[in-house]
Short mmCIF file of C-alpha atoms in Angstrom, two decimals:
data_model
loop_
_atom_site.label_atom_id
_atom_site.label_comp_id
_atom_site.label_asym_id
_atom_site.label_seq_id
_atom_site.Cartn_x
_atom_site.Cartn_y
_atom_site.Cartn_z
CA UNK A 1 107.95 58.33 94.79
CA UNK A 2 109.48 54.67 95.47
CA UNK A 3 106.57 53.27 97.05
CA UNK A 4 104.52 52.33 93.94
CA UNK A 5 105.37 51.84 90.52
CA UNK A 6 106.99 54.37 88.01
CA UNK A 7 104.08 55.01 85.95
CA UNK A 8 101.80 56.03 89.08
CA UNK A 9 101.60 59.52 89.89
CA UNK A 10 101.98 60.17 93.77
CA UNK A 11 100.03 62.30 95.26
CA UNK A 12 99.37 60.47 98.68
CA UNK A 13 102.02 61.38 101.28
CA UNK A 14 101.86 64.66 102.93
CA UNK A 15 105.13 66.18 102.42
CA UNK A 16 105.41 68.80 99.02
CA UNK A 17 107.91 67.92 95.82
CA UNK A 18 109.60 71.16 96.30
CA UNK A 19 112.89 71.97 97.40
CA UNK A 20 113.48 73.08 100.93
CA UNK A 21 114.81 76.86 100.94
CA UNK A 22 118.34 77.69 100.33
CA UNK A 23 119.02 78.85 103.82
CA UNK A 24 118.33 75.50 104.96
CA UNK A 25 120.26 73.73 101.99
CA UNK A 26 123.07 75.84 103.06
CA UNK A 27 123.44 74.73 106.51
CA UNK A 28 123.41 71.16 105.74
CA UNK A 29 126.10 71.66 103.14
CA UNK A 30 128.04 73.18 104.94
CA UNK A 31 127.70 70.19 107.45
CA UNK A 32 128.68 68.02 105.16
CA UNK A 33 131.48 69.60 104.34
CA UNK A 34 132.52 69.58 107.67
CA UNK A 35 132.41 65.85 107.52
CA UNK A 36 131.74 65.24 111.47
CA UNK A 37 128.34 63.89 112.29
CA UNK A 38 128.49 63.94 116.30
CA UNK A 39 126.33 64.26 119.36
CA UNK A 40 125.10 68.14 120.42
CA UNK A 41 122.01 67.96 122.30
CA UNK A 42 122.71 71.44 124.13
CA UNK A 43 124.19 73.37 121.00
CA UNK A 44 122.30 75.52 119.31
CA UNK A 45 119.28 75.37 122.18
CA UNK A 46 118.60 78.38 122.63
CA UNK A 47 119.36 79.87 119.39
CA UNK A 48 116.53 78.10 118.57
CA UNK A 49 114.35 78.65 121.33
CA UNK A 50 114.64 82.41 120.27
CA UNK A 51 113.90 81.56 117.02
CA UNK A 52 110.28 80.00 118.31
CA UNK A 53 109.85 82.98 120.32
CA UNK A 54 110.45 85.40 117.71
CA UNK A 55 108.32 83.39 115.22
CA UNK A 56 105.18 82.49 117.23
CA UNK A 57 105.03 87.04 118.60
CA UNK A 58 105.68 87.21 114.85
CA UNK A 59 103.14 85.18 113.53
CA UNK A 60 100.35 84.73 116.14
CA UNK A 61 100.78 87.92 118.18
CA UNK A 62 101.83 84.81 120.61
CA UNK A 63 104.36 86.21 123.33
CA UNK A 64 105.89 82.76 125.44
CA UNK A 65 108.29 82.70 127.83
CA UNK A 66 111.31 80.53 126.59
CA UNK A 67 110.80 77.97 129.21
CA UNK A 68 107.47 77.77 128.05
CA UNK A 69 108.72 75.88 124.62
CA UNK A 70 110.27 72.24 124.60
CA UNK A 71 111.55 70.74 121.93
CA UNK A 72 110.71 67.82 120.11
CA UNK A 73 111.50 65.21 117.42
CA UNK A 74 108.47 65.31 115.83
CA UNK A 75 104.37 66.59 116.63
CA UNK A 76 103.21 62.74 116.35
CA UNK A 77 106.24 61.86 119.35
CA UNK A 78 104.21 65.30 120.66
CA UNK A 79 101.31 64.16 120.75
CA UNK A 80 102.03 60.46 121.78
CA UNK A 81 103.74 61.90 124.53
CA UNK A 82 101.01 63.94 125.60
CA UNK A 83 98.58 60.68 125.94
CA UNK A 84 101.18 59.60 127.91
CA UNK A 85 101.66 62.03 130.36
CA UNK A 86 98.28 63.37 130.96
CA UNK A 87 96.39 59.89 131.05
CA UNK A 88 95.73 56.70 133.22
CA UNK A 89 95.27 53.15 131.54
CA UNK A 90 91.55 53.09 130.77
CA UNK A 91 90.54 56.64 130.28
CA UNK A 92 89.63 58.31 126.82
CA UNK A 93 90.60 60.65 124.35
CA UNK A 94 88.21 62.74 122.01
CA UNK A 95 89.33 62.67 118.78
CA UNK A 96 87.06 64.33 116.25
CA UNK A 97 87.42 62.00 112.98
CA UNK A 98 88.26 62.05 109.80
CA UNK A 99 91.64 62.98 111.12
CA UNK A 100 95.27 62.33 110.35
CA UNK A 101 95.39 58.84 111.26
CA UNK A 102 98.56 59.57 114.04
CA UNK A 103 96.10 61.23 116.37
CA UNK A 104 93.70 58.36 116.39
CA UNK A 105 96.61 56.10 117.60
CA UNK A 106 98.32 58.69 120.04
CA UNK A 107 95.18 57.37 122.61
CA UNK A 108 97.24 53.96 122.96
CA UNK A 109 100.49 55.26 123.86
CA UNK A 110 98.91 56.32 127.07
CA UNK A 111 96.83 53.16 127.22
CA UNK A 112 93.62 55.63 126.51
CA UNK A 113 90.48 54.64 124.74
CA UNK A 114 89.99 56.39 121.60
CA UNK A 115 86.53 58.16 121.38
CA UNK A 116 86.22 58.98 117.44
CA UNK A 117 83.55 61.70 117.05
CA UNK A 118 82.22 62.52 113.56
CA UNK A 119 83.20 65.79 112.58
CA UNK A 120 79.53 67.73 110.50
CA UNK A 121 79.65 68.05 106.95
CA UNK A 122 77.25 70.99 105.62
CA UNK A 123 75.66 71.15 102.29
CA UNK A 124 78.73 72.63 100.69
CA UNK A 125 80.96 69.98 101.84
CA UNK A 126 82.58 71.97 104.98
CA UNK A 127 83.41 69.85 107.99
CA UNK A 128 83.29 71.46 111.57
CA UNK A 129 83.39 70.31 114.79
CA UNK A 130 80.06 69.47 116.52
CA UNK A 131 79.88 69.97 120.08
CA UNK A 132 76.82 68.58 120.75
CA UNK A 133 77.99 65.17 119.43
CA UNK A 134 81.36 65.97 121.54
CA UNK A 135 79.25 66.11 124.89
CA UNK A 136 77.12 63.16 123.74
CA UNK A 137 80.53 60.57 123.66
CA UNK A 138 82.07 61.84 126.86
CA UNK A 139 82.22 60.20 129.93
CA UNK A 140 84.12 60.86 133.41
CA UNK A 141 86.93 58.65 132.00
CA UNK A 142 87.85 61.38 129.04
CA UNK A 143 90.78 63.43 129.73
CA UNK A 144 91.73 64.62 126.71
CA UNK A 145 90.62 66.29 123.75
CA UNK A 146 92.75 66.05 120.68
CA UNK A 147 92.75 68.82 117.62
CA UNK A 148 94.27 69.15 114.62
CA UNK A 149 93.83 72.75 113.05
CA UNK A 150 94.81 73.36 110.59
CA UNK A 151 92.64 70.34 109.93
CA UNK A 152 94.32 67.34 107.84
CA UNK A 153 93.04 66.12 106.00
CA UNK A 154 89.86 68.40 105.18
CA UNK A 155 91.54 71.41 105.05
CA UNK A 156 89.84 73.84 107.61
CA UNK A 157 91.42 76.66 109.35
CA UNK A 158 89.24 77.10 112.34
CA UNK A 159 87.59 80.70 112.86
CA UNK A 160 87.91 82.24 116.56
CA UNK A 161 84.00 81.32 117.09
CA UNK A 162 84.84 78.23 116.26
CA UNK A 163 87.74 77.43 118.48
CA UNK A 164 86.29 79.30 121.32
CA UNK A 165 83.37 76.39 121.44
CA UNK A 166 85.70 73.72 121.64
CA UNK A 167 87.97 75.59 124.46
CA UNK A 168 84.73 76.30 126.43
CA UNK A 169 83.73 72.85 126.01
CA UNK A 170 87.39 71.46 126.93
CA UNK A 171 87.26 73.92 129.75
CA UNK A 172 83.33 72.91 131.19
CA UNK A 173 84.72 69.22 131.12
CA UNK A 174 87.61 69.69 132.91
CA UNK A 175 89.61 68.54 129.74
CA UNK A 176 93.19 69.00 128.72
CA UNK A 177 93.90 69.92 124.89
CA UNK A 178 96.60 68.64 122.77
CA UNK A 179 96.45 71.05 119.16
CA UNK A 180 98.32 69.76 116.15
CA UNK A 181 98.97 72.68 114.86
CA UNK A 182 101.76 71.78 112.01
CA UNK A 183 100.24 73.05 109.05
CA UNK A 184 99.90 76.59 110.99
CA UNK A 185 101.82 78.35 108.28
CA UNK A 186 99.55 76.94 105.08
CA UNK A 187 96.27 79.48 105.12
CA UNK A 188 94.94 80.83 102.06
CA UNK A 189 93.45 84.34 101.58
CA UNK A 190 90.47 85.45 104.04
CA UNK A 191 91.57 83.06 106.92
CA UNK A 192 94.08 83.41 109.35
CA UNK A 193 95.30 80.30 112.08
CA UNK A 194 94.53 80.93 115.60
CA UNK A 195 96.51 78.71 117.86
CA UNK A 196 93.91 77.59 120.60
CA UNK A 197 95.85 78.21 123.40
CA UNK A 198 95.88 81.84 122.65
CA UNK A 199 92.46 82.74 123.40
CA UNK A 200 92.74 82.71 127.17
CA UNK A 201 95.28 82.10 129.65
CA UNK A 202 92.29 79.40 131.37
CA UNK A 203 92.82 77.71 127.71
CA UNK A 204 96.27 78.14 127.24
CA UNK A 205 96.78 76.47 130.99
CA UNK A 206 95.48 73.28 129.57
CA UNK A 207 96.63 73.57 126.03
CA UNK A 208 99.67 71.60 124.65
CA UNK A 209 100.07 73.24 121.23
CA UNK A 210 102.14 71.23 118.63
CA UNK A 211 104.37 72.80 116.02
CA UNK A 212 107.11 72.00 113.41
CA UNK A 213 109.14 73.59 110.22
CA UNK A 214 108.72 70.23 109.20
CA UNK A 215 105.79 71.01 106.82
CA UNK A 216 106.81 74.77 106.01
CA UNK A 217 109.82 74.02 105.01
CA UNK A 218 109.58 70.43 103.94
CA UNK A 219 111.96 69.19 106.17
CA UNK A 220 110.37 66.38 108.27
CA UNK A 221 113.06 64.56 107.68
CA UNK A 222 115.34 66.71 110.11
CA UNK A 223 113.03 65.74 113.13
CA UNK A 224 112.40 69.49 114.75
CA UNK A 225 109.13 70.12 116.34
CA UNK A 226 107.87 71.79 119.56
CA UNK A 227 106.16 72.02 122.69
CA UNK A 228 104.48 74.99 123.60
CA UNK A 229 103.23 74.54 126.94
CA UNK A 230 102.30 77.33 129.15
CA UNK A 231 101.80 75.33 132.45
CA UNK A 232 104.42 74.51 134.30
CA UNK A 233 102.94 71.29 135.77
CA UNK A 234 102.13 70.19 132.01
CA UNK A 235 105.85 70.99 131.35
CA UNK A 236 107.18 68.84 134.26
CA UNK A 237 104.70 65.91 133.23
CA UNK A 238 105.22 65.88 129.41
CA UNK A 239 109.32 66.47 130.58
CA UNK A 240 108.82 63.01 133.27
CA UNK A 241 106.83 61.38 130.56
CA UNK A 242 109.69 61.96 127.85
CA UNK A 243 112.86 60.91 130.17
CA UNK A 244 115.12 58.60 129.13
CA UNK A 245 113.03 57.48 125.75
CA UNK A 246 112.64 60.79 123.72
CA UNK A 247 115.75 62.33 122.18
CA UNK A 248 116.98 65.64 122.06
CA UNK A 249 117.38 67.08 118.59
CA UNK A 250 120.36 66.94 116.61
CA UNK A 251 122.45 70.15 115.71
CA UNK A 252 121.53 69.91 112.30
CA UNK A 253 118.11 70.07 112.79
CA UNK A 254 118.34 73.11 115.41
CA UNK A 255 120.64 74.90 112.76
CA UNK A 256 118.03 73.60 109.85
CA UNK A 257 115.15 75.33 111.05
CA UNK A 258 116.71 78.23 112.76
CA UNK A 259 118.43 79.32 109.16
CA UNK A 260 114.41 78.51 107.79
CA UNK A 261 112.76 81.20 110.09
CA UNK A 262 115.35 83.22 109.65
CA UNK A 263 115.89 83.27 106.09
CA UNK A 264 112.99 81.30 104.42
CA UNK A 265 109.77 84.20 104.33
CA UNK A 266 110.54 84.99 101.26
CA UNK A 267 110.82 81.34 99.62
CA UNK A 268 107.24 80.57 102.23
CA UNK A 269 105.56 83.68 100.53
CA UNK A 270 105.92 82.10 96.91
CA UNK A 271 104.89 78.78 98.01
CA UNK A 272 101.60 79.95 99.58
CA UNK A 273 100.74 81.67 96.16
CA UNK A 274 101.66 78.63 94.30
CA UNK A 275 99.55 76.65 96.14
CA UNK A 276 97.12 78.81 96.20
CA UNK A 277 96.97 78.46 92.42
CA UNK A 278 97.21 75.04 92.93
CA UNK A 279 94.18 74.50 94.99
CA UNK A 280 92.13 76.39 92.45
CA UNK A 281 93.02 74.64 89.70
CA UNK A 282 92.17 71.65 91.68
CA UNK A 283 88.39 72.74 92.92
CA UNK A 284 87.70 73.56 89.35
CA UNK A 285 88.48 69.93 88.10
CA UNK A 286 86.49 68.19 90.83
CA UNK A 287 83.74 70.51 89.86
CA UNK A 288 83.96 70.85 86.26
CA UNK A 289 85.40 67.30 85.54
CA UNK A 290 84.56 64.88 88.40
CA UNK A 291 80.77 65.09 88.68
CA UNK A 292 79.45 64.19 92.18
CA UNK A 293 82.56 63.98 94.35
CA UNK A 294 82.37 66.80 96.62
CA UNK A 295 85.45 68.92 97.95
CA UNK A 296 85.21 72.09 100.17
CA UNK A 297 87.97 74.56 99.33
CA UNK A 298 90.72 74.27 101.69
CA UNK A 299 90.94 77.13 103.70
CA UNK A 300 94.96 75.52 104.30
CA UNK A 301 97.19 72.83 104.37
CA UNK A 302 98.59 71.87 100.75
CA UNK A 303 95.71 68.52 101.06
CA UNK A 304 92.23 68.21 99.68
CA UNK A 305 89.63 65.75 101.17
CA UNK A 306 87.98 64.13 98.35
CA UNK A 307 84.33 62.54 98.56
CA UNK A 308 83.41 60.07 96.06
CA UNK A 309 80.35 58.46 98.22
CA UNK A 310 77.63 59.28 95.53
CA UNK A 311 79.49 57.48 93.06
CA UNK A 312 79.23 54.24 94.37
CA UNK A 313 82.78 52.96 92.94
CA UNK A 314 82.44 49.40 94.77
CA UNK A 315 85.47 49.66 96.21
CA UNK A 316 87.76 52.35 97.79
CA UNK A 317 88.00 55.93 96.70
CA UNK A 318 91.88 55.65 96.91
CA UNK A 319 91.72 51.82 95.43
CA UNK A 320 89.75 53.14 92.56
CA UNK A 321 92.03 55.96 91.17
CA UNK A 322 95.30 53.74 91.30
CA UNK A 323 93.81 51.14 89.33
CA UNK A 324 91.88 53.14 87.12
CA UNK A 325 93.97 56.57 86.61
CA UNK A 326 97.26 55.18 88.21
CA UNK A 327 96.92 58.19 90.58
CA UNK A 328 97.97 57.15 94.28
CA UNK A 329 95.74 58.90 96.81
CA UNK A 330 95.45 59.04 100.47
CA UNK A 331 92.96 55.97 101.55
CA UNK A 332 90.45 57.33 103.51
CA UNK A 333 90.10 54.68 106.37
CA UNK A 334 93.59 55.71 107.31
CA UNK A 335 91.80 58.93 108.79
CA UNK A 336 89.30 56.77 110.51
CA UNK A 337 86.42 54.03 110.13
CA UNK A 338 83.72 54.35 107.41
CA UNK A 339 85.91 56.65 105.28
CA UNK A 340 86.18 54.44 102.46
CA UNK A 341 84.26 56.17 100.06
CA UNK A 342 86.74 59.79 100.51
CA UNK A 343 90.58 59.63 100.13
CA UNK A 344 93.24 62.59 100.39
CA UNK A 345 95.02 64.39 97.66
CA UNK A 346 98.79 66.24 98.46
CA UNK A 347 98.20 69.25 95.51
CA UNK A 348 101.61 70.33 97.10
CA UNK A 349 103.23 69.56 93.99
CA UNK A 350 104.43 71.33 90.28
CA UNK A 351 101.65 72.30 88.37
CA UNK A 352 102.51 70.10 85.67
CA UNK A 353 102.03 66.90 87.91
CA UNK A 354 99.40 67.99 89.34
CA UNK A 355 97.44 68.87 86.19
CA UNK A 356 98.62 65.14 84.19
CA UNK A 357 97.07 63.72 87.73
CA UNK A 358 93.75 65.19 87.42
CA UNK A 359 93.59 64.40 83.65
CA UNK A 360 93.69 60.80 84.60
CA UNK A 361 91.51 60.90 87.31
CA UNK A 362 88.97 63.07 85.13
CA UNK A 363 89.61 59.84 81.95
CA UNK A 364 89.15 57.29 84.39
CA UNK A 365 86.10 58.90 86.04
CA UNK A 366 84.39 59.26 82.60
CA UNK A 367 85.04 56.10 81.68
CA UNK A 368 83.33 54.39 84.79
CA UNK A 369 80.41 56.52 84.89
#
């Protein structure tokens, strides 16, 4: 909201305008009123190493052993770590592209090569993985294949079929898999998240799976992720890898997101219908009142992948709408190369922003064309 000017609407960033749940507002009052900021890195460990286990056998049918989870600042330090741990300088990372823009850069933290491979867009828009152009940019340098699912920013919740292509494929190439898995809790009706690792314990052996609160909730500002990594020689790499540079988390954030899983379904439950509504509201504007840019329906996450390629603006998607409508959009090069012509819209917002937003976009649209 500060980074452009009061009369633009933002809609770019990928954290919601809503109000994290009172269980979690609750603990950090009461931390404040306590008035003593100070170091904790074992409290509160393994009340909130429960709390994972509990969540994920809740959730995914996912049972883990607690020494199976490490904790983390954040899935991007997750995944940077990864690169680091499982690669050597010179080697390559799969990345299937357009993709959150951290997971093109995570490559570089273990001095990997980034391989960007396009994902397939069908005639409706959908994007999905293409293994045949996976096995095409391979070579015996690529160690690692990196996933984001639920997919930011086009909105795809993998089906099982789906995921078991890209495990087999991981698993025929002797590859390790690093899942960003942080928008797990954001499906819509008629799909449900499968984390990767769970389809096999041969996947799940070379599976780092990355989770957080931090979107659920909208808390990323309490820095609380995890690891879950079923291999113990994974563990001890990712655990070398980390010493001495990553930081344990802070009490507050272990109290934060224990007090969300354990008290936040019910304020998660009205969310998803929200933005539910939300998301229709939205694929009925692009259709109805934004001829030719093409959006599949987001299947999750609170983000919609816009593609304005037919309209041939002249300059970028995101570029156009700020200047035009004074709406600020995700640019689409920030979720790789050639993406000018898409750019990302955050719908996790009130209605009433959401629907001045698209009114401007809609104006400004009609005007150009």
């Amino acid at each position: 909201w500060r980074t452009y000017p009061p009369d633009v609407l933002p809609l770019w960033v990928a954290d919601m305008d809503f109000r994290s749940p009172q269980p979690v507002l609750d603990v950090l009052r009461q931390a404040s009123e306590l008035g003593v900021f100070g170091y904790g890195s074992a409290f509160g460990e393994q009340a909130l190493l429960e709390a994972w286990q509990a969540r994920l056998a809740a959730h995914f049918s996912w049972q883990v052993a607690l020494e199976e989870l490490l904790l983390l600042p954040g899935v991007v330090t997750g995944a940077n770590l990864a690169c680091r741990a499982l690669g050597v300088a010179g080697e390559q990372a799969l990345v299937p592209a357009p993709v959150y823009g951290p997971l093109l850069a995570a490559p570089r933290y273990g001095q990997l090569d980034t391989i960007a491979v396009p994902l397939q867009l069908d005639a409706d828009g959908y994007a999905h993985n293409n293994v045949e152009a996976l096995e095409c940019a391979i070579t015996p340098s690529t160690r690692i294949l990196l996933l984001c699912n639920p997919h930011n920013p086009v909105g795809r919740v993998y089906a099982r079929a789906e995921l078991e292509d890209l495990a087999a494929f991981a698993l025929r190439r002797n590859l390790y898999i690093v899942s960003d898995e942080i928008h797990c809790d954001f499906v819509y009706p008629g799909h449900q998240h499968i984390p990767i690792a769970t389809l096999s314990a041969e996947v799940a052996a070379r599976t780092i799976t990355l989770m957080a609160p931090s979107k659920t909730y909208n808390m990323p500002g309490l820095h609380s992720s995890v690891a879950v990594v079923t291999n113990a020689d994974l563990r001890r790499r990712l655990q070398a890898a980390a010493a001495g540079i990553v930081p344990g988390l802070e009490p507050i954030a272990k109290a934060a997101t224990v007090a969300a899983f354990q008290g936040g379904q019910p304020w998660l439950d009205e969310l998803l219908v929200y933005l539910c509504a939300n998301r229709d509201l939205l694929v009925d504007a692009v259709r109805t009142r934004l001829p030719g840019v093409r959006m599949c329906t987001p299947e999750g996450t609170y983000l919609a992948w816009l593609d304005c390629r037919q309209a041939n603006l002249g300059e970028p998607a995101h570029q156009f709408f700020l200047e035009h409508a004074r709406v600020a959009l995700g640019s689409g090069c920030s979720f790789g190369e050639g993406h000018e012509g898409f750019t990302r819209l955050n719908f996790g917002c009130p209605r009433s922003i959401l629907v001045e937003a698209l009114a401007r976009m809609a104006e400004a649209w009609a005007a150009y064309r």
